[in-house]
Amino acid sequence: MRILVRALQMLKVGGRVVYSTCSMNPIENEAVIAAAIERCGGPDHVELIDCSKELPDLKRVDGLNTWKVLDRDGRTWNSWEEVEEHRKSEGITGLGRLAASMFPPTENFHLERCMRVYPHLQDTGGFFITVLEKKTEIRAKPEDSTKVIPKASVAAVLEELDQKNRDGTGGFLDKIEA
């Protein structure tokens, strides 16, 4: 996302950026687009362009406006708020590398203007394509690190392993004498 945001900053007003991946994962596609637009100040500053009339014969599907996010334990989440509520109620400090920007945006960014080209529709590989236009000068907001569940620190992991070794549930970690 940093590269996309930087590309948008460097454009002249009225300039366009084409963002394309060969992934079908909405976290790598629509979520990145929504997060970039949000960091640049919203749809008043960066707009998704509908290119469907430019390529009328291209068999495509509209971009997604909703999707679920899978955590490292295979649980699915519908929203960042759902993750936060679960963390608070269960006293959990981490659920992998989940971030608020992975989830569908609450604001309407017109993600349906993105294009998904599925392999079975055109006998091609799968592609995600979208065109963004810079409407005004932008100063990107800093990334919000408070909306990311951090990885456990090395010290915390070592402490957990040491505790398992002491109570006999680990057995694989020998104490290192300094």
PDB file of C-alpha atoms in Angstrom:
ATOM      1  CA  MET A   1       0.000   0.000   0.000  1.00  0.00           C
ATOM      2  CA  ARG A   2       2.886   2.374   0.693  1.00  0.00           C
ATOM      3  CA  ILE A   3       3.980   2.217  -2.954  1.00  0.00           C
ATOM      4  CA  LEU A   4       0.439   2.940  -4.156  1.00  0.00           C
ATOM      5  CA  VAL A   5       0.030   5.878  -1.766  1.00  0.00           C
ATOM      6  CA  ARG A   6       3.410   7.263  -2.840  1.00  0.00           C
ATOM      7  CA  ALA A   7       2.455   6.916  -6.509  1.00  0.00           C
ATOM      8  CA  LEU A   8      -0.755   8.853  -5.842  1.00  0.00           C
ATOM      9  CA  GLN A   9       1.181  11.587  -4.017  1.00  0.00           C
ATOM     10  CA  MET A  10       3.578  11.980  -6.941  1.00  0.00           C
ATOM     11  CA  LEU A  11       0.837  12.323  -9.578  1.00  0.00           C
ATOM     12  CA  LYS A  12      -0.313  15.642 -10.938  1.00  0.00           C
ATOM     13  CA  VAL A  13      -3.929  16.451 -10.133  1.00  0.00           C
ATOM     14  CA  GLY A  14      -5.990  14.654 -12.786  1.00  0.00           C
ATOM     15  CA  GLY A  15      -3.352  11.948 -13.195  1.00  0.00           C
ATOM     16  CA  ARG A  16      -4.211   8.266 -13.008  1.00  0.00           C
ATOM     17  CA  VAL A  17      -2.618   5.163 -11.515  1.00  0.00           C
ATOM     18  CA  VAL A  18      -3.488   1.636 -12.626  1.00  0.00           C
ATOM     19  CA  TYR A  19      -3.269  -0.893  -9.791  1.00  0.00           C
ATOM     20  CA  SER A  20      -3.258  -4.524 -10.833  1.00  0.00           C
ATOM     21  CA  THR A  21      -2.482  -7.847  -9.201  1.00  0.00           C
ATOM     22  CA  CYS A  22      -2.757 -11.462 -10.253  1.00  0.00           C
ATOM     23  CA  SER A  23      -4.339 -12.275  -6.888  1.00  0.00           C
ATOM     24  CA  MET A  24      -8.011 -12.887  -6.187  1.00  0.00           C
ATOM     25  CA  ASN A  25      -7.598 -12.186  -2.459  1.00  0.00           C
ATOM     26  CA  PRO A  26      -9.656  -9.101  -1.496  1.00  0.00           C
ATOM     27  CA  ILE A  27      -7.149  -8.322   1.275  1.00  0.00           C
ATOM     28  CA  GLU A  28      -4.513  -7.769  -1.432  1.00  0.00           C
ATOM     29  CA  ASN A  29      -6.926  -5.973  -3.746  1.00  0.00           C
ATOM     30  CA  GLU A  30     -10.032  -4.102  -2.595  1.00  0.00           C
ATOM     31  CA  ALA A  31      -8.711  -3.729   0.965  1.00  0.00           C
ATOM     32  CA  VAL A  32      -5.479  -2.144  -0.311  1.00  0.00           C
ATOM     33  CA  ILE A  33      -7.428   0.221  -2.565  1.00  0.00           C
ATOM     34  CA  ALA A  34      -9.796   1.264   0.242  1.00  0.00           C
ATOM     35  CA  ALA A  35      -6.918   1.773   2.692  1.00  0.00           C
ATOM     36  CA  ALA A  36      -4.960   3.852   0.161  1.00  0.00           C
ATOM     37  CA  ILE A  37      -7.971   6.060  -0.603  1.00  0.00           C
ATOM     38  CA  GLU A  38      -8.601   6.501   3.122  1.00  0.00           C
ATOM     39  CA  ARG A  39      -4.949   7.401   3.803  1.00  0.00           C
ATOM     40  CA  CYS A  40      -5.078   9.977   1.007  1.00  0.00           C
ATOM     41  CA  GLY A  41      -8.115  11.723   2.487  1.00  0.00           C
ATOM     42  CA  GLY A  42     -11.041   9.841   0.968  1.00  0.00           C
ATOM     43  CA  PRO A  43     -12.934   9.855  -2.333  1.00  0.00           C
ATOM     44  CA  ASP A  44     -12.809  13.661  -2.567  1.00  0.00           C
ATOM     45  CA  HIS A  45      -9.040  13.351  -3.085  1.00  0.00           C
ATOM     46  CA  VAL A  46      -8.704  10.014  -4.910  1.00  0.00           C
ATOM     47  CA  GLU A  47     -11.488   8.510  -7.010  1.00  0.00           C
ATOM     48  CA  LEU A  48     -11.943   5.039  -8.439  1.00  0.00           C
ATOM     49  CA  ILE A  49     -12.673   5.340 -12.157  1.00  0.00           C
ATOM     50  CA  ASP A  50     -15.306   3.125 -13.796  1.00  0.00           C
ATOM     51  CA  CYS A  51     -13.575   1.703 -16.877  1.00  0.00           C
ATOM     52  CA  SER A  52     -16.284  -0.781 -17.858  1.00  0.00           C
ATOM     53  CA  LYS A  53     -17.259   1.268 -20.943  1.00  0.00           C
ATOM     54  CA  GLU A  54     -13.610   1.487 -22.024  1.00  0.00           C
ATOM     55  CA  LEU A  55     -13.326  -2.290 -22.266  1.00  0.00           C
ATOM     56  CA  PRO A  56     -16.845  -3.484 -23.170  1.00  0.00           C
ATOM     57  CA  ASP A  57     -15.746  -6.931 -24.382  1.00  0.00           C
ATOM     58  CA  LEU A  58     -13.690  -7.721 -21.302  1.00  0.00           C
ATOM     59  CA  LYS A  59     -15.534 -10.373 -19.323  1.00  0.00           C
ATOM     60  CA  ARG A  60     -15.206  -9.185 -15.781  1.00  0.00           C
ATOM     61  CA  VAL A  61     -16.911  -9.056 -12.411  1.00  0.00           C
ATOM     62  CA  ASP A  62     -17.305  -5.950 -10.262  1.00  0.00           C
ATOM     63  CA  GLY A  63     -14.986  -5.433  -7.313  1.00  0.00           C
ATOM     64  CA  LEU A  64     -16.126  -6.709  -3.927  1.00  0.00           C
ATOM     65  CA  ASN A  65     -17.665  -4.481  -1.264  1.00  0.00           C
ATOM     66  CA  THR A  66     -17.787  -7.193   1.413  1.00  0.00           C
ATOM     67  CA  TRP A  67     -15.517 -10.073   2.386  1.00  0.00           C
ATOM     68  CA  LYS A  68     -14.487 -12.050   5.444  1.00  0.00           C
ATOM     69  CA  VAL A  69     -10.988 -12.163   6.935  1.00  0.00           C
ATOM     70  CA  LEU A  70      -9.375 -15.391   8.111  1.00  0.00           C
ATOM     71  CA  ASP A  71      -7.044 -15.386  11.127  1.00  0.00           C
ATOM     72  CA  ARG A  72      -4.100 -17.725  11.768  1.00  0.00           C
ATOM     73  CA  ASP A  73      -6.377 -20.185  13.610  1.00  0.00           C
ATOM     74  CA  GLY A  74      -8.846 -20.455  10.731  1.00  0.00           C
ATOM     75  CA  ARG A  75     -11.556 -18.288  12.306  1.00  0.00           C
ATOM     76  CA  THR A  76     -13.427 -15.925  10.023  1.00  0.00           C
ATOM     77  CA  TRP A  77     -14.193 -12.333  10.944  1.00  0.00           C
ATOM     78  CA  ASN A  78     -16.685  -9.948   9.342  1.00  0.00           C
ATOM     79  CA  SER A  79     -15.323  -6.681  10.736  1.00  0.00           C
ATOM     80  CA  TRP A  80     -12.511  -5.139  12.759  1.00  0.00           C
ATOM     81  CA  GLU A  81     -15.054  -4.286  15.458  1.00  0.00           C
ATOM     82  CA  GLU A  82     -15.857  -7.997  15.775  1.00  0.00           C
ATOM     83  CA  VAL A  83     -12.143  -8.749  16.285  1.00  0.00           C
ATOM     84  CA  GLU A  84     -11.777  -5.993  18.893  1.00  0.00           C
ATOM     85  CA  GLU A  85     -14.858  -7.195  20.790  1.00  0.00           C
ATOM     86  CA  HIS A  86     -13.552 -10.779  20.824  1.00  0.00           C
ATOM     87  CA  ARG A  87     -10.119  -9.658  22.034  1.00  0.00           C
ATOM     88  CA  LYS A  88     -11.635  -7.633  24.880  1.00  0.00           C
ATOM     89  CA  SER A  89     -14.126 -10.287  25.981  1.00  0.00           C
ATOM     90  CA  GLU A  90     -11.564 -13.110  25.866  1.00  0.00           C
ATOM     91  CA  GLY A  91      -8.578 -11.109  27.128  1.00  0.00           C
ATOM     92  CA  ILE A  92      -6.598 -12.044  24.023  1.00  0.00           C
ATOM     93  CA  THR A  93      -3.571  -9.958  23.100  1.00  0.00           C
ATOM     94  CA  GLY A  94      -3.029 -11.295  19.587  1.00  0.00           C
ATOM     95  CA  LEU A  95      -4.807 -13.024  16.735  1.00  0.00           C
ATOM     96  CA  GLY A  96      -1.977 -13.126  14.221  1.00  0.00           C
ATOM     97  CA  ARG A  97      -1.319 -10.115  12.051  1.00  0.00           C
ATOM     98  CA  LEU A  98      -4.872  -8.850  11.658  1.00  0.00           C
ATOM     99  CA  ALA A  99      -5.250  -5.153  10.853  1.00  0.00           C
ATOM    100  CA  ALA A 100      -8.269  -2.897  10.529  1.00  0.00           C
ATOM    101  CA  SER A 101      -7.309  -2.154   6.911  1.00  0.00           C
ATOM    102  CA  MET A 102      -7.881  -5.824   5.959  1.00  0.00           C
ATOM    103  CA  PHE A 103     -11.637  -5.476   6.448  1.00  0.00           C
ATOM    104  CA  PRO A 104     -14.254  -3.935   4.145  1.00  0.00           C
ATOM    105  CA  PRO A 105     -14.431  -0.176   4.624  1.00  0.00           C
ATOM    106  CA  THR A 106     -17.413   1.357   6.371  1.00  0.00           C
ATOM    107  CA  GLU A 107     -17.334   4.310   3.957  1.00  0.00           C
ATOM    108  CA  ASN A 108     -18.470   3.801   0.347  1.00  0.00           C
ATOM    109  CA  PHE A 109     -15.392   4.009  -1.882  1.00  0.00           C
ATOM    110  CA  HIS A 110     -17.225   2.518  -4.917  1.00  0.00           C
ATOM    111  CA  LEU A 111     -15.120  -0.639  -4.884  1.00  0.00           C
ATOM    112  CA  GLU A 112     -17.551  -2.098  -7.426  1.00  0.00           C
ATOM    113  CA  ARG A 113     -15.671   0.033  -9.992  1.00  0.00           C
ATOM    114  CA  CYS A 114     -12.691  -2.290  -9.577  1.00  0.00           C
ATOM    115  CA  MET A 115     -12.486  -5.152 -12.069  1.00  0.00           C
ATOM    116  CA  ARG A 116     -11.996  -8.834 -11.306  1.00  0.00           C
ATOM    117  CA  VAL A 117     -11.082 -11.004 -14.278  1.00  0.00           C
ATOM    118  CA  TYR A 118     -11.641 -14.643 -13.389  1.00  0.00           C
ATOM    119  CA  PRO A 119      -9.757 -17.411 -15.231  1.00  0.00           C
ATOM    120  CA  HIS A 120     -12.889 -19.333 -16.222  1.00  0.00           C
ATOM    121  CA  LEU A 121     -14.536 -16.316 -17.878  1.00  0.00           C
ATOM    122  CA  GLN A 122     -11.907 -15.644 -20.549  1.00  0.00           C
ATOM    123  CA  ASP A 123      -9.488 -18.552 -20.507  1.00  0.00           C
ATOM    124  CA  THR A 124      -6.863 -16.329 -18.865  1.00  0.00           C
ATOM    125  CA  GLY A 125      -5.162 -16.064 -15.536  1.00  0.00           C
ATOM    126  CA  GLY A 126      -6.978 -14.264 -12.746  1.00  0.00           C
ATOM    127  CA  PHE A 127      -6.449 -10.513 -12.463  1.00  0.00           C
ATOM    128  CA  PHE A 128      -7.568  -7.608 -10.339  1.00  0.00           C
ATOM    129  CA  ILE A 129      -7.451  -4.214 -12.056  1.00  0.00           C
ATOM    130  CA  THR A 130      -8.492  -0.741 -11.003  1.00  0.00           C
ATOM    131  CA  VAL A 131      -7.806   2.835 -12.035  1.00  0.00           C
ATOM    132  CA  LEU A 132      -7.451   5.615  -9.465  1.00  0.00           C
ATOM    133  CA  GLU A 133      -7.540   9.314 -10.326  1.00  0.00           C
ATOM    134  CA  LYS A 134      -6.030  12.048  -8.190  1.00  0.00           C
ATOM    135  CA  LYS A 135      -8.648  14.790  -7.678  1.00  0.00           C
ATOM    136  CA  THR A 136      -6.698  17.187  -5.409  1.00  0.00           C
ATOM    137  CA  GLU A 137      -3.279  17.514  -3.821  1.00  0.00           C
ATOM    138  CA  ILE A 138      -2.942  15.008  -1.014  1.00  0.00           C
ATOM    139  CA  ARG A 139      -0.928  14.543   2.120  1.00  0.00           C
ATOM    140  CA  ALA A 140      -1.206  10.946   3.176  1.00  0.00           C
ATOM    141  CA  LYS A 141      -2.123  10.246   6.778  1.00  0.00           C
ATOM    142  CA  PRO A 142       0.436   8.205   8.686  1.00  0.00           C
ATOM    143  CA  GLU A 143      -0.260   4.501   8.968  1.00  0.00           C
ATOM    144  CA  ASP A 144      -2.276   3.800  12.106  1.00  0.00           C
ATOM    145  CA  SER A 145      -0.256   1.245  14.045  1.00  0.00           C
ATOM    146  CA  THR A 146      -2.884   1.188  16.812  1.00  0.00           C
ATOM    147  CA  LYS A 147      -5.213  -0.707  14.497  1.00  0.00           C
ATOM    148  CA  VAL A 148      -2.843  -3.659  14.115  1.00  0.00           C
ATOM    149  CA  ILE A 149      -2.630  -6.571  16.477  1.00  0.00           C
ATOM    150  CA  PRO A 150       1.114  -6.765  17.142  1.00  0.00           C
ATOM    151  CA  LYS A 151       3.168  -9.918  17.010  1.00  0.00           C
ATOM    152  CA  ALA A 152       4.234 -11.186  20.389  1.00  0.00           C
ATOM    153  CA  SER A 153       7.619  -9.849  21.401  1.00  0.00           C
ATOM    154  CA  VAL A 154      10.583 -12.199  21.327  1.00  0.00           C
ATOM    155  CA  ALA A 155      10.884 -11.826  25.099  1.00  0.00           C
ATOM    156  CA  ALA A 156       7.240 -12.851  25.582  1.00  0.00           C
ATOM    157  CA  VAL A 157       7.669 -15.910  23.359  1.00  0.00           C
ATOM    158  CA  LEU A 158      10.848 -16.936  25.189  1.00  0.00           C
ATOM    159  CA  GLU A 159       9.113 -16.459  28.543  1.00  0.00           C
ATOM    160  CA  GLU A 160       6.223 -18.666  27.392  1.00  0.00           C
ATOM    161  CA  LEU A 161       8.632 -21.364  26.183  1.00  0.00           C
ATOM    162  CA  ASP A 162      10.603 -21.157  29.429  1.00  0.00           C
ATOM    163  CA  GLN A 163       7.396 -21.520  31.456  1.00  0.00           C
ATOM    164  CA  LYS A 164       6.403 -24.593  29.440  1.00  0.00           C
ATOM    165  CA  ASN A 165       9.857 -26.032  30.028  1.00  0.00           C
ATOM    166  CA  ARG A 166       9.589 -25.411  33.803  1.00  0.00           C
ATOM    167  CA  ASP A 167       6.146 -26.958  34.148  1.00  0.00           C
ATOM    168  CA  GLY A 168       7.044 -29.956  31.992  1.00  0.00           C
ATOM    169  CA  THR A 169       4.737 -29.241  29.047  1.00  0.00           C
ATOM    170  CA  GLY A 170       7.518 -28.067  26.733  1.00  0.00           C
ATOM    171  CA  GLY A 171      10.569 -30.224  27.241  1.00  0.00           C
ATOM    172  CA  PHE A 172      12.288 -29.035  24.074  1.00  0.00           C
ATOM    173  CA  LEU A 173      13.950 -25.908  25.390  1.00  0.00           C
ATOM    174  CA  ASP A 174      17.053 -26.366  27.491  1.00  0.00           C
ATOM    175  CA  LYS A 175      17.984 -23.465  29.695  1.00  0.00           C
ATOM    176  CA  ILE A 176      20.904 -21.575  28.244  1.00  0.00           C
ATOM    177  CA  GLU A 177      23.561 -20.648  30.764  1.00  0.00           C
ATOM    178  CA  ALA A 178      25.038 -17.222  30.144  1.00  0.00           C
TER     179      ALA A 178
END
